[in-house]
Amino acid sequence: MLNAMALNNVTVDTKMVIEAGADDVNGSQTSDILVKVATDSDDPRAYYRYDMPGTELDGVEMYVTSAQLIAVADGTAVDTGSDQAEIDALLASSSDLTSALVPIQNATSIEKTEADGTTTFHVVSDPAALSTQLPTDGFDGYTSYEADYTFDADGKLLAMTMKATGTADQSGTEVQLTMTTTTTYSDYGTTVVEDAPEPVQ
C-alpha cells in the first residue's frame, strides 16, 4: 500500500520525543517538524518549519521551489544560494516514503485491525536490522522497534507512530533512550505552499 502512495500534495506533521535516563537522572528532548508538499504541478514547492528547542534550527522556516531555497529565521528571509542538487534533493525528500517502508521490510510480525473506517497495521521489526538501515538519532543501536500505520477507507495514509528503545554511551555512561515519533498526514490534494517572503539583499 505504501509503495503506491503519492505524497505530492499533502501536509505532514512529525512530532518526536527522545527520553534519556541514567543513574536515576532523566531528561527529554522534543521536536516538531511541519512539511507542506506541493510538487504535483509545473511549479513544485515545499515548506518546512522546525520547532526544535535548544537547537539552532528552532523557529526556522524554509521555502523550497525548483529554483531557490529561502530560509527565514528571526523574521529575516535569506536566499541560501543552495545549488540545484540540494534544492532537488529537498523537493524529492519532502514526499519520500522510503524510510517509512524500512520497518515493514524488516518486520518480524504484522497485525491488522480495522475500526471506524480505518485500517491499522501494527509492525514489530528486527531492531538489529533497523540499526543499520535507519538513522539512529544518537542511539548506538536499537533494542526494540515498533510502528503503527493507519489508513483511511480510501487507502490514504493518515498517521504513522513509532516507538524505539536503545542505549547510547555518553562520556562512558550507558544511557537508556526511548524515542517516540508521531507523524500525521492531512490535506491531501488541497495543501498550498505560500510564496516565500522577499529575501534581504
PDB file of C-alpha atoms in Angstrom:
ATOM      1  CA  MET A   1       0.000   0.000   0.000  1.00  0.00           C
ATOM      2  CA  LEU A   2       2.772   2.460   0.888  1.00  0.00           C
ATOM      3  CA  ASN A   3       4.670   1.579  -2.278  1.00  0.00           C
ATOM      4  CA  ALA A   4       1.865   3.064  -4.367  1.00  0.00           C
ATOM      5  CA  MET A   5       1.315   6.118  -2.160  1.00  0.00           C
ATOM      6  CA  ALA A   6       1.727   9.505  -3.843  1.00  0.00           C
ATOM      7  CA  LEU A   7       2.668  12.229  -1.381  1.00  0.00           C
ATOM      8  CA  ASN A   8       2.995  15.017  -3.917  1.00  0.00           C
ATOM      9  CA  ASN A   9       0.341  17.226  -2.298  1.00  0.00           C
ATOM     10  CA  VAL A  10      -0.028  16.754   1.443  1.00  0.00           C
ATOM     11  CA  THR A  11       0.726  18.286   4.840  1.00  0.00           C
ATOM     12  CA  VAL A  12       2.980  16.216   7.104  1.00  0.00           C
ATOM     13  CA  ASP A  13       3.486  16.973  10.800  1.00  0.00           C
ATOM     14  CA  THR A  14       6.088  14.960  12.728  1.00  0.00           C
ATOM     15  CA  LYS A  15       6.433  15.207  16.492  1.00  0.00           C
ATOM     16  CA  MET A  16       9.345  13.465  18.183  1.00  0.00           C
ATOM     17  CA  VAL A  17      10.186  12.919  21.850  1.00  0.00           C
ATOM     18  CA  ILE A  18      13.505  11.427  22.934  1.00  0.00           C
ATOM     19  CA  GLU A  19      13.733  10.445  26.594  1.00  0.00           C
ATOM     20  CA  ALA A  20      17.028   9.591  28.248  1.00  0.00           C
ATOM     21  CA  GLY A  21      17.793   8.105  31.627  1.00  0.00           C
ATOM     22  CA  ALA A  22      20.943   7.098  33.535  1.00  0.00           C
ATOM     23  CA  ASP A  23      21.664   6.665  37.244  1.00  0.00           C
ATOM     24  CA  ASP A  24      18.165   7.845  38.191  1.00  0.00           C
ATOM     25  CA  VAL A  25      18.609  11.039  36.153  1.00  0.00           C
ATOM     26  CA  ASN A  26      16.043  11.551  33.396  1.00  0.00           C
ATOM     27  CA  GLY A  27      15.638  14.109  30.638  1.00  0.00           C
ATOM     28  CA  SER A  28      13.790  14.600  27.377  1.00  0.00           C
ATOM     29  CA  GLN A  29      14.087  16.475  24.111  1.00  0.00           C
ATOM     30  CA  THR A  30      11.177  17.347  21.844  1.00  0.00           C
ATOM     31  CA  SER A  31      10.883  18.468  18.240  1.00  0.00           C
ATOM     32  CA  ASP A  32       8.106  19.228  15.778  1.00  0.00           C
ATOM     33  CA  ILE A  33       8.698  19.434  12.027  1.00  0.00           C
ATOM     34  CA  LEU A  34       5.892  20.589   9.734  1.00  0.00           C
ATOM     35  CA  VAL A  35       6.228  19.948   5.997  1.00  0.00           C
ATOM     36  CA  LYS A  36       3.859  21.127   3.290  1.00  0.00           C
ATOM     37  CA  VAL A  37       4.356  19.424  -0.059  1.00  0.00           C
ATOM     38  CA  ALA A  38       3.019  20.680  -3.393  1.00  0.00           C
ATOM     39  CA  THR A  39       5.158  19.043  -6.049  1.00  0.00           C
ATOM     40  CA  ASP A  40       2.272  17.961  -8.294  1.00  0.00           C
ATOM     41  CA  SER A  41       2.456  20.887 -10.740  1.00  0.00           C
ATOM     42  CA  ASP A  42       4.823  22.725 -13.053  1.00  0.00           C
ATOM     43  CA  ASP A  43       5.738  24.877 -10.037  1.00  0.00           C
ATOM     44  CA  PRO A  44       6.888  22.291  -7.467  1.00  0.00           C
ATOM     45  CA  ARG A  45       7.476  23.651  -3.997  1.00  0.00           C
ATOM     46  CA  ALA A  46       7.734  22.636  -0.368  1.00  0.00           C
ATOM     47  CA  TYR A  47       7.691  24.350   3.018  1.00  0.00           C
ATOM     48  CA  TYR A  48       9.456  23.275   6.215  1.00  0.00           C
ATOM     49  CA  ARG A  49       9.031  24.663   9.735  1.00  0.00           C
ATOM     50  CA  TYR A  50      11.246  23.471  12.585  1.00  0.00           C
ATOM     51  CA  ASP A  51      10.297  23.716  16.269  1.00  0.00           C
ATOM     52  CA  MET A  52      13.333  22.239  17.972  1.00  0.00           C
ATOM     53  CA  PRO A  53      14.013  23.907  21.337  1.00  0.00           C
ATOM     54  CA  GLY A  54      17.663  24.207  22.255  1.00  0.00           C
ATOM     55  CA  THR A  55      18.926  23.890  18.673  1.00  0.00           C
ATOM     56  CA  GLU A  56      19.918  26.412  16.012  1.00  0.00           C
ATOM     57  CA  LEU A  57      17.003  25.219  13.852  1.00  0.00           C
ATOM     58  CA  ASP A  58      14.353  26.205  16.383  1.00  0.00           C
ATOM     59  CA  GLY A  59      11.842  28.513  14.703  1.00  0.00           C
ATOM     60  CA  VAL A  60      13.483  28.283  11.277  1.00  0.00           C
ATOM     61  CA  GLU A  61      11.307  28.102   8.160  1.00  0.00           C
ATOM     62  CA  MET A  62      12.396  27.007   4.693  1.00  0.00           C
ATOM     63  CA  TYR A  63      10.645  27.675   1.393  1.00  0.00           C
ATOM     64  CA  VAL A  64      11.802  25.455  -1.453  1.00  0.00           C
ATOM     65  CA  THR A  65      10.980  25.937  -5.133  1.00  0.00           C
ATOM     66  CA  SER A  66      12.554  24.451  -8.223  1.00  0.00           C
ATOM     67  CA  ALA A  67      14.840  27.492  -8.418  1.00  0.00           C
ATOM     68  CA  GLN A  68      15.773  28.558  -4.892  1.00  0.00           C
ATOM     69  CA  LEU A  69      15.811  27.843  -1.176  1.00  0.00           C
ATOM     70  CA  ILE A  70      14.762  30.663   1.129  1.00  0.00           C
ATOM     71  CA  ALA A  71      15.417  30.333   4.859  1.00  0.00           C
ATOM     72  CA  VAL A  72      13.601  32.501   7.399  1.00  0.00           C
ATOM     73  CA  ALA A  73      14.985  32.959  10.909  1.00  0.00           C
ATOM     74  CA  ASP A  74      14.047  35.638  13.437  1.00  0.00           C
ATOM     75  CA  GLY A  75      11.800  37.226  10.836  1.00  0.00           C
ATOM     76  CA  THR A  76      14.568  37.666   8.270  1.00  0.00           C
ATOM     77  CA  ALA A  77      14.423  35.874   4.924  1.00  0.00           C
ATOM     78  CA  VAL A  78      17.670  34.910   3.210  1.00  0.00           C
ATOM     79  CA  ASP A  79      18.365  33.258  -0.142  1.00  0.00           C
ATOM     80  CA  THR A  80      20.700  30.437   0.881  1.00  0.00           C
ATOM     81  CA  GLY A  81      22.309  30.264  -2.547  1.00  0.00           C
ATOM     82  CA  SER A  82      21.906  26.495  -2.490  1.00  0.00           C
ATOM     83  CA  ASP A  83      22.954  24.624  -5.597  1.00  0.00           C
ATOM     84  CA  GLN A  84      20.429  22.867  -7.795  1.00  0.00           C
ATOM     85  CA  ALA A  85      21.329  19.418  -6.474  1.00  0.00           C
ATOM     86  CA  GLU A  86      20.490  20.419  -2.883  1.00  0.00           C
ATOM     87  CA  ILE A  87      17.217  22.035  -3.983  1.00  0.00           C
ATOM     88  CA  ASP A  88      16.219  18.960  -5.995  1.00  0.00           C
ATOM     89  CA  ALA A  89      17.083  16.702  -3.044  1.00  0.00           C
ATOM     90  CA  LEU A  90      14.904  18.707  -0.651  1.00  0.00           C
ATOM     91  CA  LEU A  91      11.954  18.657  -3.039  1.00  0.00           C
ATOM     92  CA  ALA A  92      12.350  14.913  -3.530  1.00  0.00           C
ATOM     93  CA  SER A  93      12.745  14.114   0.178  1.00  0.00           C
ATOM     94  CA  SER A  94       9.639  16.124   1.100  1.00  0.00           C
ATOM     95  CA  SER A  95       7.464  13.418  -0.467  1.00  0.00           C
ATOM     96  CA  ASP A  96       9.681  10.388   0.062  1.00  0.00           C
ATOM     97  CA  LEU A  97       8.317   7.378   1.947  1.00  0.00           C
ATOM     98  CA  THR A  98      11.436   5.223   1.633  1.00  0.00           C
ATOM     99  CA  SER A  99      12.314   5.328   5.337  1.00  0.00           C
ATOM    100  CA  ALA A 100       8.683   4.561   6.252  1.00  0.00           C
ATOM    101  CA  LEU A 101       8.938   1.279   4.368  1.00  0.00           C
ATOM    102  CA  VAL A 102      12.040   0.028   6.182  1.00  0.00           C
ATOM    103  CA  PRO A 103      10.272  -1.186   9.380  1.00  0.00           C
ATOM    104  CA  ILE A 104       7.805  -3.138   7.236  1.00  0.00           C
ATOM    105  CA  GLN A 105      10.557  -4.675   5.131  1.00  0.00           C
ATOM    106  CA  ASN A 106      12.252  -5.853   8.339  1.00  0.00           C
ATOM    107  CA  ALA A 107       9.097  -6.908  10.195  1.00  0.00           C
ATOM    108  CA  THR A 108       9.080  -9.914  12.483  1.00  0.00           C
ATOM    109  CA  SER A 109       5.291  -9.612  12.907  1.00  0.00           C
ATOM    110  CA  ILE A 110       2.424  -7.580  11.434  1.00  0.00           C
ATOM    111  CA  GLU A 111      -1.070  -7.351  12.927  1.00  0.00           C
ATOM    112  CA  LYS A 112      -4.040  -5.762  11.149  1.00  0.00           C
ATOM    113  CA  THR A 113      -7.009  -4.136  12.898  1.00  0.00           C
ATOM    114  CA  GLU A 114      -9.998  -2.245  11.492  1.00  0.00           C
ATOM    115  CA  ALA A 115     -12.162   0.312  13.286  1.00  0.00           C
ATOM    116  CA  ASP A 116     -14.297   3.322  12.367  1.00  0.00           C
ATOM    117  CA  GLY A 117     -13.426   3.145   8.688  1.00  0.00           C
ATOM    118  CA  THR A 118      -9.685   2.992   9.240  1.00  0.00           C
ATOM    119  CA  THR A 119      -7.168   0.179   8.973  1.00  0.00           C
ATOM    120  CA  THR A 120      -4.111  -0.016  11.214  1.00  0.00           C
ATOM    121  CA  PHE A 121      -1.100  -2.251  10.780  1.00  0.00           C
ATOM    122  CA  HIS A 122       0.979  -2.825  13.919  1.00  0.00           C
ATOM    123  CA  VAL A 123       4.527  -3.751  12.936  1.00  0.00           C
ATOM    124  CA  VAL A 124       7.227  -5.206  15.173  1.00  0.00           C
ATOM    125  CA  SER A 125      10.611  -5.015  13.479  1.00  0.00           C
ATOM    126  CA  ASP A 126      14.033  -6.551  13.858  1.00  0.00           C
ATOM    127  CA  PRO A 127      15.933  -3.873  15.821  1.00  0.00           C
ATOM    128  CA  ALA A 128      19.344  -5.124  14.725  1.00  0.00           C
ATOM    129  CA  ALA A 129      18.449  -4.729  11.049  1.00  0.00           C
ATOM    130  CA  LEU A 130      16.983  -1.260  11.572  1.00  0.00           C
ATOM    131  CA  SER A 131      20.087  -0.138  13.454  1.00  0.00           C
ATOM    132  CA  THR A 132      21.996  -0.396  10.183  1.00  0.00           C
ATOM    133  CA  GLN A 133      19.253   0.833   7.827  1.00  0.00           C
ATOM    134  CA  LEU A 134      17.674   3.811   9.596  1.00  0.00           C
ATOM    135  CA  PRO A 135      19.114   6.939  11.232  1.00  0.00           C
ATOM    136  CA  THR A 136      19.664   6.121  14.877  1.00  0.00           C
ATOM    137  CA  ASP A 137      19.398   9.711  16.193  1.00  0.00           C
ATOM    138  CA  GLY A 138      22.059   9.355  18.863  1.00  0.00           C
ATOM    139  CA  PHE A 139      21.387   5.684  19.627  1.00  0.00           C
ATOM    140  CA  ASP A 140      24.288   3.247  19.486  1.00  0.00           C
ATOM    141  CA  GLY A 141      21.642   0.863  18.179  1.00  0.00           C
ATOM    142  CA  TYR A 142      18.030  -0.109  18.681  1.00  0.00           C
ATOM    143  CA  THR A 143      16.953  -2.806  21.144  1.00  0.00           C
ATOM    144  CA  SER A 144      13.272  -2.677  20.153  1.00  0.00           C
ATOM    145  CA  TYR A 145      11.294  -1.064  17.354  1.00  0.00           C
ATOM    146  CA  GLU A 146       7.523  -0.976  16.788  1.00  0.00           C
ATOM    147  CA  ALA A 147       5.390   1.079  14.407  1.00  0.00           C
ATOM    148  CA  ASP A 148       1.723   1.617  13.578  1.00  0.00           C
ATOM    149  CA  TYR A 149       0.441   2.678  10.152  1.00  0.00           C
ATOM    150  CA  THR A 150      -3.159   3.922   9.917  1.00  0.00           C
ATOM    151  CA  PHE A 151      -5.001   4.299   6.594  1.00  0.00           C
ATOM    152  CA  ASP A 152      -8.435   5.647   5.759  1.00  0.00           C
ATOM    153  CA  ALA A 153     -11.054   3.758   3.749  1.00  0.00           C
ATOM    154  CA  ASP A 154      -9.546   5.069   0.501  1.00  0.00           C
ATOM    155  CA  GLY A 155      -6.085   3.805   1.376  1.00  0.00           C
ATOM    156  CA  LYS A 156      -4.601   7.186   2.248  1.00  0.00           C
ATOM    157  CA  LEU A 157      -2.001   7.168   5.000  1.00  0.00           C
ATOM    158  CA  LEU A 158      -3.393   9.130   7.963  1.00  0.00           C
ATOM    159  CA  ALA A 159      -0.795   8.530  10.652  1.00  0.00           C
ATOM    160  CA  MET A 160       2.385   6.685  11.459  1.00  0.00           C
ATOM    161  CA  THR A 161       3.609   6.228  15.006  1.00  0.00           C
ATOM    162  CA  MET A 162       6.885   4.674  16.026  1.00  0.00           C
ATOM    163  CA  LYS A 163       8.494   3.743  19.329  1.00  0.00           C
ATOM    164  CA  ALA A 164      12.105   2.669  19.588  1.00  0.00           C
ATOM    165  CA  THR A 165      14.329   1.881  22.549  1.00  0.00           C
ATOM    166  CA  GLY A 166      18.073   1.589  22.740  1.00  0.00           C
ATOM    167  CA  THR A 167      21.209   2.715  24.507  1.00  0.00           C
ATOM    168  CA  ALA A 168      23.962   5.252  23.968  1.00  0.00           C
ATOM    169  CA  ASP A 169      27.384   5.719  25.504  1.00  0.00           C
ATOM    170  CA  GLN A 170      27.715   9.283  26.755  1.00  0.00           C
ATOM    171  CA  SER A 171      31.074  10.075  28.322  1.00  0.00           C
ATOM    172  CA  GLY A 172      31.469   6.498  29.479  1.00  0.00           C
ATOM    173  CA  THR A 173      27.958   6.217  30.934  1.00  0.00           C
ATOM    174  CA  GLU A 174      25.373   3.924  29.363  1.00  0.00           C
ATOM    175  CA  VAL A 175      22.174   5.877  28.811  1.00  0.00           C
ATOM    176  CA  GLN A 176      18.802   4.262  28.138  1.00  0.00           C
ATOM    177  CA  LEU A 177      16.944   6.006  25.318  1.00  0.00           C
ATOM    178  CA  THR A 178      13.329   5.901  24.191  1.00  0.00           C
ATOM    179  CA  MET A 179      12.235   7.670  21.011  1.00  0.00           C
ATOM    180  CA  THR A 180       8.569   8.170  20.149  1.00  0.00           C
ATOM    181  CA  THR A 181       7.555   9.689  16.817  1.00  0.00           C
ATOM    182  CA  THR A 182       4.041  10.581  15.690  1.00  0.00           C
ATOM    183  CA  THR A 183       3.520  11.669  12.084  1.00  0.00           C
ATOM    184  CA  THR A 184       0.166  12.780  10.709  1.00  0.00           C
ATOM    185  CA  TYR A 185      -0.759  13.230   7.041  1.00  0.00           C
ATOM    186  CA  SER A 186      -3.556  15.612   6.045  1.00  0.00           C
ATOM    187  CA  ASP A 187      -4.908  17.969   3.380  1.00  0.00           C
ATOM    188  CA  TYR A 188      -4.279  15.563   0.526  1.00  0.00           C
ATOM    189  CA  GLY A 189      -4.729  17.429  -2.755  1.00  0.00           C
ATOM    190  CA  THR A 190      -5.514  20.748  -1.047  1.00  0.00           C
ATOM    191  CA  THR A 191      -2.162  21.678   0.501  1.00  0.00           C
ATOM    192  CA  VAL A 192      -0.916  25.095  -0.601  1.00  0.00           C
ATOM    193  CA  VAL A 193       2.657  26.317  -0.163  1.00  0.00           C
ATOM    194  CA  GLU A 194       2.688  30.091   0.018  1.00  0.00           C
ATOM    195  CA  ASP A 195       5.271  32.261  -1.678  1.00  0.00           C
ATOM    196  CA  ALA A 196       8.401  32.868   0.363  1.00  0.00           C
ATOM    197  CA  PRO A 197       8.998  36.290   1.923  1.00  0.00           C
ATOM    198  CA  GLU A 198      11.250  38.557  -0.120  1.00  0.00           C
ATOM    199  CA  PRO A 199      14.851  37.823   0.914  1.00  0.00           C
ATOM    200  CA  VAL A 200      17.099  40.611   2.139  1.00  0.00           C
ATOM    201  CA  GLN A 201      19.660  41.785  -0.392  1.00  0.00           C
TER     202      GLN A 201
END
